[in-house]
Coordinates of C-alpha atoms and ligand atoms in Angstrom, one line a residue:
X1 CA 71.2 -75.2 -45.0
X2 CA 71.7 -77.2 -48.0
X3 CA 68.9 -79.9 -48.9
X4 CA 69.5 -82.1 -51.5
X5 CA 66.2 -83.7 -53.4
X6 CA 62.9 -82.4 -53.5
X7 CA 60.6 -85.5 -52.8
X8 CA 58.5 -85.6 -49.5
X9 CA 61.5 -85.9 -47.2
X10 CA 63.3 -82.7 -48.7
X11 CA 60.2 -80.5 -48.8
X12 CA 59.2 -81.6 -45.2
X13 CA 62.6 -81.0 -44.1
X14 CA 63.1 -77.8 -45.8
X15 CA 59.7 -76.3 -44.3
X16 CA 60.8 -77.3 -41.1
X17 CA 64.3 -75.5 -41.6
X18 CA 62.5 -72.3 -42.5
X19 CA 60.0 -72.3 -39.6
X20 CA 63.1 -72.3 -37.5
X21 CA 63.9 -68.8 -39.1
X22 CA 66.9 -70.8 -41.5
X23 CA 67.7 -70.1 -45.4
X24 CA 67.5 -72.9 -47.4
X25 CA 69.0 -74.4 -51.3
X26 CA 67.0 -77.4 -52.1
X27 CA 69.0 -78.8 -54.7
X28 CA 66.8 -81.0 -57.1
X29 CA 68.2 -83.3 -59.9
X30 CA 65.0 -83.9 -61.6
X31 CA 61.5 -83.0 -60.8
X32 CA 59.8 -82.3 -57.5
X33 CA 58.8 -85.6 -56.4
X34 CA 60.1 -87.1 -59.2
X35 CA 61.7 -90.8 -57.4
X36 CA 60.4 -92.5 -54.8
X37 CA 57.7 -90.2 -54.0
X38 CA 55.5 -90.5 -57.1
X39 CA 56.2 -93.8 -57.1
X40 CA 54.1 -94.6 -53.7
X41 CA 50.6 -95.8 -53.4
X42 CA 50.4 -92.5 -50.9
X43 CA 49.2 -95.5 -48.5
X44 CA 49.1 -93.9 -44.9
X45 CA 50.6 -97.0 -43.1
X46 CA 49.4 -97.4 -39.4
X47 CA 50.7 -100.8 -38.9
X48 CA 47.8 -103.4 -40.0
X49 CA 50.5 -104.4 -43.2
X50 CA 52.4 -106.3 -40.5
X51 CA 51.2 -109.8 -38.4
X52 CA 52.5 -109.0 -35.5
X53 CA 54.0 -105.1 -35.2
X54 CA 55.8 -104.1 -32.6
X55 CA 54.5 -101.1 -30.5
X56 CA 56.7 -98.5 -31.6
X57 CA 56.5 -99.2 -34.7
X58 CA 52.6 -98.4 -34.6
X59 CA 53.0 -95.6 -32.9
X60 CA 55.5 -94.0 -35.5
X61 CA 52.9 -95.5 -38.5
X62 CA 49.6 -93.5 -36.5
X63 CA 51.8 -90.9 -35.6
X64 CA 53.2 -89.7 -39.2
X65 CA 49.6 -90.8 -41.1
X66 CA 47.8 -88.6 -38.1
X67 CA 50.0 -85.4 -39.3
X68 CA 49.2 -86.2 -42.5
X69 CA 45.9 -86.4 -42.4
X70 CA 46.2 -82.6 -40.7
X71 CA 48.0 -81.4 -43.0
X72 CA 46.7 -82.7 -46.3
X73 CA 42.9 -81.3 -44.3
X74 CA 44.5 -78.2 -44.2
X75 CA 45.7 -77.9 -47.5
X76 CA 41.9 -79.2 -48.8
X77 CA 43.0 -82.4 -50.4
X78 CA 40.7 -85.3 -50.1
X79 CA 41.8 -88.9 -49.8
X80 CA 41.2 -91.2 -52.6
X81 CA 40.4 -94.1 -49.9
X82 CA 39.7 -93.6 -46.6
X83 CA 39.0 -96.7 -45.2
X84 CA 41.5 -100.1 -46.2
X85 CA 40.5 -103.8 -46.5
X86 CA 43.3 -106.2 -44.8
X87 CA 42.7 -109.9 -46.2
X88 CA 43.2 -113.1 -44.6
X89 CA 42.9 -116.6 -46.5
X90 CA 44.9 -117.9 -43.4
X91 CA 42.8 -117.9 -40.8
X92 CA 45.3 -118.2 -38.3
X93 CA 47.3 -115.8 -39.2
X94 CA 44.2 -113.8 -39.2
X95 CA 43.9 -114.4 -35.5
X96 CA 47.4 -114.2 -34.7
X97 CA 47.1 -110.3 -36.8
X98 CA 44.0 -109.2 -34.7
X99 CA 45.3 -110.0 -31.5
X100 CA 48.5 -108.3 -32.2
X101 CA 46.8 -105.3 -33.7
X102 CA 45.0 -105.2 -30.8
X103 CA 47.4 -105.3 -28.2
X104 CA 49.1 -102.2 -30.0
X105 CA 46.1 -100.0 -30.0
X106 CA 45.1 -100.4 -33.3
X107 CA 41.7 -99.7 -34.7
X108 CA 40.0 -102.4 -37.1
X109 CA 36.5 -103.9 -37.3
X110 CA 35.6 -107.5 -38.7
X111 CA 34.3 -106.8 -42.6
X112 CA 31.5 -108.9 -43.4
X113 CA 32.2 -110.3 -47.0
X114 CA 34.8 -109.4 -49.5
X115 CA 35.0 -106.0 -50.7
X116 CA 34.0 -105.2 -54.8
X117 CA 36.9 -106.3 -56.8
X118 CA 38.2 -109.1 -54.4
X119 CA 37.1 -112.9 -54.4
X120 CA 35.0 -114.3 -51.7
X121 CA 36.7 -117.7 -52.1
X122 CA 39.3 -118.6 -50.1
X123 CA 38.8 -115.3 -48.0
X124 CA 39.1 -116.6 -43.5
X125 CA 38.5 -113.7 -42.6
X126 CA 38.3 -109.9 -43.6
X127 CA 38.8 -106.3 -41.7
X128 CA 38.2 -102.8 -42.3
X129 CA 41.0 -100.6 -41.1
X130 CA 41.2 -96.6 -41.0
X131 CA 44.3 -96.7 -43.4
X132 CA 43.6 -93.4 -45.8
X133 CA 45.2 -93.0 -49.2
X134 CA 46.3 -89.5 -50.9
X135 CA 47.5 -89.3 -54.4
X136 CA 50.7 -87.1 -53.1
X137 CA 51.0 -85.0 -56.4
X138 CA 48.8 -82.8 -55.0
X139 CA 50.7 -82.3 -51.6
X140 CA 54.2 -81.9 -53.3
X141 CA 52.7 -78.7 -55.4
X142 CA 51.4 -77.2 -52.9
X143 CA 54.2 -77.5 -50.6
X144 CA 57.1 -77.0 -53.3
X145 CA 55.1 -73.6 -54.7
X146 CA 55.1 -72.3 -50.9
X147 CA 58.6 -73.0 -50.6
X148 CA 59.9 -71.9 -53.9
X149 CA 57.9 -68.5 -52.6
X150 CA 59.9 -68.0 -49.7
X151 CA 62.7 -65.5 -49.6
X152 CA 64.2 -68.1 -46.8
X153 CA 64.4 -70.5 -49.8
X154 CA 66.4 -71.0 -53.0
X155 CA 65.6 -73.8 -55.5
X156 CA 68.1 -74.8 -58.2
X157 CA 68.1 -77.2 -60.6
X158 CA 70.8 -79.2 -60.6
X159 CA 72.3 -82.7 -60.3
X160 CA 74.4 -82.6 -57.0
X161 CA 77.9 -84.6 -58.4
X162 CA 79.7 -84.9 -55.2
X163 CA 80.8 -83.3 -52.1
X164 CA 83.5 -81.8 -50.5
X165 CA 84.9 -82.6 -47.3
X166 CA 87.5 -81.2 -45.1
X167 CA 88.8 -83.4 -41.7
X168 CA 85.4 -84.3 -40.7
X169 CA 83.1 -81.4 -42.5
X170 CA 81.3 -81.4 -45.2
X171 CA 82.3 -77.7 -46.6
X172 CA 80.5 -78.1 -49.8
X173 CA 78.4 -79.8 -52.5
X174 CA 79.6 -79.7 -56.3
X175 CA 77.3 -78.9 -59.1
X176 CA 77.3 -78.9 -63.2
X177 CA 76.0 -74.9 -63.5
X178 CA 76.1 -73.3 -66.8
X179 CA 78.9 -75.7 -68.4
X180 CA 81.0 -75.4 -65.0
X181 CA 81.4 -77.2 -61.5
X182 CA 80.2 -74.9 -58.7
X183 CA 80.7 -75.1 -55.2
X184 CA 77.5 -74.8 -53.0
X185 CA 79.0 -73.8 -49.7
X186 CA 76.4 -73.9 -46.6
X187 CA 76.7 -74.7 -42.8
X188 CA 75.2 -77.6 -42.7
X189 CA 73.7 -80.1 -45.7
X190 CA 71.3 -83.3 -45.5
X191 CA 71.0 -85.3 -48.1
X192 CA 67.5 -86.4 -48.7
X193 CA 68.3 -87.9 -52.0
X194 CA 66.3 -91.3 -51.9
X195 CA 68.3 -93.6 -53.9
X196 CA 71.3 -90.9 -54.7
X197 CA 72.2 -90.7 -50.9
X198 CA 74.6 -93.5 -50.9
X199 CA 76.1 -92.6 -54.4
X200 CA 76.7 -89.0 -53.0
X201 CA 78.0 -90.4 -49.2
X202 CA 80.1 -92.9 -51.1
X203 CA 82.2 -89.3 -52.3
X204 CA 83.3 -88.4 -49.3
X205 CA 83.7 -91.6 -47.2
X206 CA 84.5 -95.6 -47.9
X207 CA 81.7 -96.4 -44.5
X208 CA 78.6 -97.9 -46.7
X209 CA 76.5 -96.8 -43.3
X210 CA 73.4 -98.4 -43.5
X211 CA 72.1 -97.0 -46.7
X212 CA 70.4 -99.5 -49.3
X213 CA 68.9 -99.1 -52.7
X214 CA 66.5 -101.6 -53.7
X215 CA 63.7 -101.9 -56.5
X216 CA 60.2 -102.7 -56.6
X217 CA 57.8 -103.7 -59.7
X218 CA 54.4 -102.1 -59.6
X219 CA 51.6 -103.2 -62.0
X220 CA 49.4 -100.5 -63.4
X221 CA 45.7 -102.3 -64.6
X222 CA 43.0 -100.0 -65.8
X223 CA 39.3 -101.0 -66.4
X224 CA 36.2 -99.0 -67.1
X225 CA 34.2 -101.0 -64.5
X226 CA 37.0 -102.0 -62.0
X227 CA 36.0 -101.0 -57.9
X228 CA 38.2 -98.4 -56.1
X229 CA 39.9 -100.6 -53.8
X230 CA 42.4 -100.0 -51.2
X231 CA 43.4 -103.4 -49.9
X232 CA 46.0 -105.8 -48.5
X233 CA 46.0 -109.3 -49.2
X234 CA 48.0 -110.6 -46.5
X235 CA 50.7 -113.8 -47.0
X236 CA 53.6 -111.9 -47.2
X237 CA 56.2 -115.1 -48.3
X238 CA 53.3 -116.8 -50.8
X239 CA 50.3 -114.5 -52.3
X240 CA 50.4 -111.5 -50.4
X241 CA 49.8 -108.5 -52.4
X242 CA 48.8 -104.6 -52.3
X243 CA 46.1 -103.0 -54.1
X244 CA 45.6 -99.0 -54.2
X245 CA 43.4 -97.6 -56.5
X246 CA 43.0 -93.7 -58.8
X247 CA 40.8 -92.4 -60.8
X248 CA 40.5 -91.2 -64.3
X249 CA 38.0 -90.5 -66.6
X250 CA 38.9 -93.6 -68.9
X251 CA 37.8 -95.7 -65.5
X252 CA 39.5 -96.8 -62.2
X253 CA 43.3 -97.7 -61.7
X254 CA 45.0 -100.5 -59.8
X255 CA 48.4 -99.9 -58.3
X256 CA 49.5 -103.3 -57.5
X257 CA 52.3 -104.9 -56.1
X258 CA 53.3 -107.4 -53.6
X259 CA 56.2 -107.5 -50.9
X260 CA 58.6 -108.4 -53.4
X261 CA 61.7 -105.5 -53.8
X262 CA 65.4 -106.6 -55.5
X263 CA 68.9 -105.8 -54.8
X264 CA 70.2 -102.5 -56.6
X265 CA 68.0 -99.9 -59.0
X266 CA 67.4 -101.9 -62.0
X267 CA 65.2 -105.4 -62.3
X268 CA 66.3 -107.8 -65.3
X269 CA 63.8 -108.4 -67.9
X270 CA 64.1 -112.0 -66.8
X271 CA 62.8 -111.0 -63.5
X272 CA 60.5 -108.5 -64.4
X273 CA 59.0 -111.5 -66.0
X274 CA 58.7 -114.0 -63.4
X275 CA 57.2 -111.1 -61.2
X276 CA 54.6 -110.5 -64.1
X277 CA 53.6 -114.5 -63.3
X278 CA 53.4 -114.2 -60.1
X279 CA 51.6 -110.9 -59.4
X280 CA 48.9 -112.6 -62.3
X281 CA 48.4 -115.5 -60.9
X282 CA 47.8 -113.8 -57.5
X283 CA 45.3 -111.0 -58.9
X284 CA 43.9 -113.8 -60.9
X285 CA 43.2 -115.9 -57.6
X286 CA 41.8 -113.6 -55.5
X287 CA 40.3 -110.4 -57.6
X288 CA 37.9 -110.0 -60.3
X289 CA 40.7 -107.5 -62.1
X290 CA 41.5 -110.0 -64.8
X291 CA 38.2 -110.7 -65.8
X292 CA 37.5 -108.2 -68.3
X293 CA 39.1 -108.2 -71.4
X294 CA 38.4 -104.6 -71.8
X295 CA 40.9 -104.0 -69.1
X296 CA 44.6 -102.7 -69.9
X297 CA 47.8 -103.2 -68.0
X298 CA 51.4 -101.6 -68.0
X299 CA 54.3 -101.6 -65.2
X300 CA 57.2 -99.5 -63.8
X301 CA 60.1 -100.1 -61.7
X302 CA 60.1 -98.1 -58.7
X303 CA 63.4 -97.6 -57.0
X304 CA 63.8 -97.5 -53.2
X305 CA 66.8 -96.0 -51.2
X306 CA 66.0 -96.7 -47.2
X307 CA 68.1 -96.2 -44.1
X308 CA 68.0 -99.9 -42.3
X309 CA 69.4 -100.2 -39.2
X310 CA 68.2 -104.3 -39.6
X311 CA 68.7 -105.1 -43.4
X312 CA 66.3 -107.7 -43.1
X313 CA 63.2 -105.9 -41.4
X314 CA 61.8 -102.4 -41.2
X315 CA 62.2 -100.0 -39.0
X316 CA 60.9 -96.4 -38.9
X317 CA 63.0 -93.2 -40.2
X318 CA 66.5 -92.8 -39.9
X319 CA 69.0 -90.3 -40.0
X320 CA 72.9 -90.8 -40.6
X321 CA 75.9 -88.5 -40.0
X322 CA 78.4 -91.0 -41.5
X323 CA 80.9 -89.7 -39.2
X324 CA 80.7 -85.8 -40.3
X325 CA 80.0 -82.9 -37.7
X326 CA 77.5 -81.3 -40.2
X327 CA 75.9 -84.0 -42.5
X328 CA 72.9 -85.8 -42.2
X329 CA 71.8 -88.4 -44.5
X330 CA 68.4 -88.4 -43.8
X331 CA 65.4 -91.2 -45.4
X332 CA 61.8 -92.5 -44.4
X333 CA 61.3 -96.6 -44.7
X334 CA 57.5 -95.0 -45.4
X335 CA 56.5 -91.7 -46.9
X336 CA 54.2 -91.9 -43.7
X337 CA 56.9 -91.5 -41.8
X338 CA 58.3 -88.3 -42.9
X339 CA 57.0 -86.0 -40.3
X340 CA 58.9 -88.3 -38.2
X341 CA 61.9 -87.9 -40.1
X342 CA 61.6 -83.7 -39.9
X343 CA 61.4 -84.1 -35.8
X344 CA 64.8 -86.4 -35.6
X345 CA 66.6 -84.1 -38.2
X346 CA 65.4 -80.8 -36.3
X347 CA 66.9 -82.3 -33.3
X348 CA 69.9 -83.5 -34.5
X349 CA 70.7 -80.2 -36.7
X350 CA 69.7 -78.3 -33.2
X351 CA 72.7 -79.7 -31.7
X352 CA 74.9 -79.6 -34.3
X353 CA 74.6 -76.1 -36.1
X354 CA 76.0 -73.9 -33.5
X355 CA 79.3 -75.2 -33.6
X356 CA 79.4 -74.7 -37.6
X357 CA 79.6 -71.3 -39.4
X358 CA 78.5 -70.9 -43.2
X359 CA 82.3 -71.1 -45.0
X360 CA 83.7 -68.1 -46.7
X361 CA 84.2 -67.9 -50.0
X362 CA 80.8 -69.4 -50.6
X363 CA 78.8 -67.9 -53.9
X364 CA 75.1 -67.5 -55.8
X365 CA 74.8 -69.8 -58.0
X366 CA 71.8 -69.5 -61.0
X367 CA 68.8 -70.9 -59.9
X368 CA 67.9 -71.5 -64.0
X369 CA 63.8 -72.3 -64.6
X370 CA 62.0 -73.4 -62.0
X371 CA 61.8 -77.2 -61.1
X372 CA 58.6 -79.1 -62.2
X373 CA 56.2 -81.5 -60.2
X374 CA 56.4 -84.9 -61.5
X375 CA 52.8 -86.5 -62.1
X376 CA 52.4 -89.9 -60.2
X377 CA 54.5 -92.3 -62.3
X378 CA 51.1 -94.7 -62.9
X379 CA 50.1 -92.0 -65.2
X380 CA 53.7 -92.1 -67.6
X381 CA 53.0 -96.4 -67.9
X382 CA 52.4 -97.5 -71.3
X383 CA 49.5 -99.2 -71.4
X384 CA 48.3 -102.7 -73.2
X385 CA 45.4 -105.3 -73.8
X386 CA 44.8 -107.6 -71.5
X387 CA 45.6 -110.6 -73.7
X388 CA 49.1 -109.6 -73.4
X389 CA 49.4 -110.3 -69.6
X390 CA 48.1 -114.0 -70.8
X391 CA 51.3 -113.8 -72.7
X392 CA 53.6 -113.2 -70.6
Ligands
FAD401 C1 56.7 -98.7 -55.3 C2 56.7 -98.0 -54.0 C3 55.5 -97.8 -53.3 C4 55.5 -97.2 -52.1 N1 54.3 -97.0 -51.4 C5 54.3 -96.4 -50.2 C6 53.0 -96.2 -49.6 O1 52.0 -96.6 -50.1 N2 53.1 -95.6 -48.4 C7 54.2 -95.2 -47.8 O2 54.2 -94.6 -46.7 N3 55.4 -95.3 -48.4 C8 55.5 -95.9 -49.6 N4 56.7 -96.0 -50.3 C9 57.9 -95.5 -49.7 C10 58.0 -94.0 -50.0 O3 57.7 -93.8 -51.4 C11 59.3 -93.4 -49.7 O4 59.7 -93.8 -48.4 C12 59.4 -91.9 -49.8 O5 58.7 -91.4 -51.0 C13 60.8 -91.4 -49.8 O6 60.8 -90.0 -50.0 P1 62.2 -89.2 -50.2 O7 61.8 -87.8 -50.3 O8 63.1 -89.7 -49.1 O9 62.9 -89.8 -51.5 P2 62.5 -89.4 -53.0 O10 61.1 -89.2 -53.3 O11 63.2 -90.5 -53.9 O12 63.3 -88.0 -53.3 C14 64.7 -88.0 -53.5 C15 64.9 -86.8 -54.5 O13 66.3 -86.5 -54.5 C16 66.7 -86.2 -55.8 N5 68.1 -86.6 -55.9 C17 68.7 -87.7 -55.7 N6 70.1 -87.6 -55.9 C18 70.3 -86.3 -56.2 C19 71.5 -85.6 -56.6 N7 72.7 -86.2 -56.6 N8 71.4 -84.3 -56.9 C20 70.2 -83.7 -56.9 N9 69.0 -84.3 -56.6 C21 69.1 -85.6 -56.3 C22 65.8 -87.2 -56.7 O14 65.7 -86.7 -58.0 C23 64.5 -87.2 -55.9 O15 63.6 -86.2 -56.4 C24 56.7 -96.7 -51.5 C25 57.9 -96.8 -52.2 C26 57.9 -97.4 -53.5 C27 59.2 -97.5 -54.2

């Protein structure tokens, strides 16, 4: 089996080929977790982010955060949050939410005041859910040092440049090694490259599938007396916005952002601009987090490859053969839904593997230094006063 990327969806997905008694290559461009993954709030979604969702959609959301939560307790790693705030200055759509949470079996309780950090004016109403949150670093260590231990399991280094394809099989993926192109041959290969998937289907086949790349700003604000807070403001269209907090020893960190996302990987200093305005004047409105001038801020660009059957709305995990007896392009709309994802592509690779043999001709290639674990991407932002954000 070849498995190309090495953020959540790769590692879960290369586990689960191993437990099946398969040999893996996870082929990883940069470092373990290194996209998407490190980019996430490592908010385990259960469906309160959404007025009215529908009921399979919550049951995927509690699904994938309740394997999570196992396996992140077996692993020891604690949850920064365990407990969300979901904030309504629309009282009607506050209603309309509760009701509709309701009738999909969510759990939520009325929350009596504003949480610390978050304005009491303007707030209808307020609710506690049982949303956790997990700085994933941890998770994509541990996982990616019992992989890379496995004799099932080979790890290289190396930027995937295309693949090969013969009638409709994939019969290899092409690699820079040691100055030269390399074939990596295997029987099967899903591409769990986030944003690279449709770069890397694009080499074999004109169908665009359903693959899309899209980019989201994220503002990074540290303070040495800001709240942990794990909230969301609803108001998706006007003021909604999304607020997940760390810790360091320098004081408390906002990851914030709201439900805006663009077309393509890269945001236009124009726009990143406007989105600094908005996302201000929003934290401005409704938290305490520009108060102190002794806070700082910095920002990122966080790219986002999905699988969208709709373009417009979300919908869970998806897999993709593009036409090909032994391809799967494989993505989660949510890291919470990458157990998910591991069940479909078991399934689907169950069906498909016994009519395909490993090709001959096939070689080792160098595995080179091991592949490192990227730190959560808040951590690389460059940081600045406060007064700058004015300024903006
Ligand atoms: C700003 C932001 C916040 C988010 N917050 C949340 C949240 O709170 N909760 C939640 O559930 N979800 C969240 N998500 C979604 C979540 O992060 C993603 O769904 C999930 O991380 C996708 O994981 P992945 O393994 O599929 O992709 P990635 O983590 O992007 O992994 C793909 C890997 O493939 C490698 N790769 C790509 N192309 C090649 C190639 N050609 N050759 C070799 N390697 C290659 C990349 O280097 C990368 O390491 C968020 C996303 C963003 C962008």
């Amino acid at each position: 089996m070849l498995v190309v990327g090495a953020g959540a969806s790769g590692l879960i997905i290369a586990q689960r080929f191993v437990d099946a008694g398969l040999t893996v290559t996870i082929v990883e461009r940069g470092s373990v977790g290194g996209e998407q993954s490190n980019h996430s709030h490592g908010y385990m979604h259960r469906g309160h982010i959404y007025l009215t969702p529908s009921l399979e959609l919550v049951r995927n959301l509690s699904n994938g955060a309740d394997r999570w939560r196992a396996e992140m307790d077996a692993l020891g790693i604690e949850p920064i949050n365990d407990n969300s705030s979901l904030l309504f200055t629309n009282a009607y759509e506050a209603d309309v939410a509760a009701a509709a949470w309701s009738r999909a079996g969510l759990t939520f309780h009325e929350q009596v005041g504003a949480p610390p950090g978050v304005e009491q004016e303007g707030l209808a109403r307020s609710f506690i859910t049982q949303e956790a949150t997990f700085d994933f670093t941890q998770w994509l260590r541990a996982r990616y040092e019992r992989l890379a231990a496995d004799p099932a399991v080979k790890v290289v280094q190396a930027n995937v440049l295309r693949l090969e394809r013969e009638s409709t099989a994939i019969v290899g993926a092409v690699v820079a090694s040691g100055g030269e192109e390399v074939v990596l041959a295997s029987s099967f290969v899903v591409l769990c490259g986030g944003i690279g998937n449709l770069e890397l289907a694009a080499t074999v086949t004109q169908f665009r599938g359903n693959a899309l790349n899209r980019s989201s700003p994220m503002l990074v604000l540290r303070g040495p007396e800001l709240p942990s807070l794990s909230a969301v403001f609803h108001g998706h269209e006007t003021h909604g916005m999304f607020i997940a907090s760390r810790h360091t020893d320098e004081g408390t960190v906002w990851l914030v952002s709201n439900y805006v996302s663009y077309a393509g990987e890269a945001i236009t200093a124009t726009g990143v601009r406007l989105w600094l305005r908005d996302i201000r004047s929003t934290l401005r409105d409704r938290t305490s987090g520009l108060d102190d001038p002794r806070n700082v801020w910095g920002y990122y660009s966080a790219p986002k490859g999905e699988l969208r059957n709709i373009r417009t709305s979300i919908n869970s995990h998806n897999v993709q053969s593009y036409g090909f007896d032994n391809l799967l392009v494989a993505a989660p709309t949510k890291l919470t839904l990458t157990p998910l994802l591991g069940d479909v592509v078991m399934d689907e690779v169950a069906q498909r593997l016994r009519r395909h043999k490993r090709p001959a001709g096939s070689r080792d290639i160098e595995t080179g230094s091991p592949v490192s674990v990227s730190p959560e991407r808040w951590t690389e932002a460059t940081l600045h006063p406060l007064s700058s954000l004015v300024d903006v």
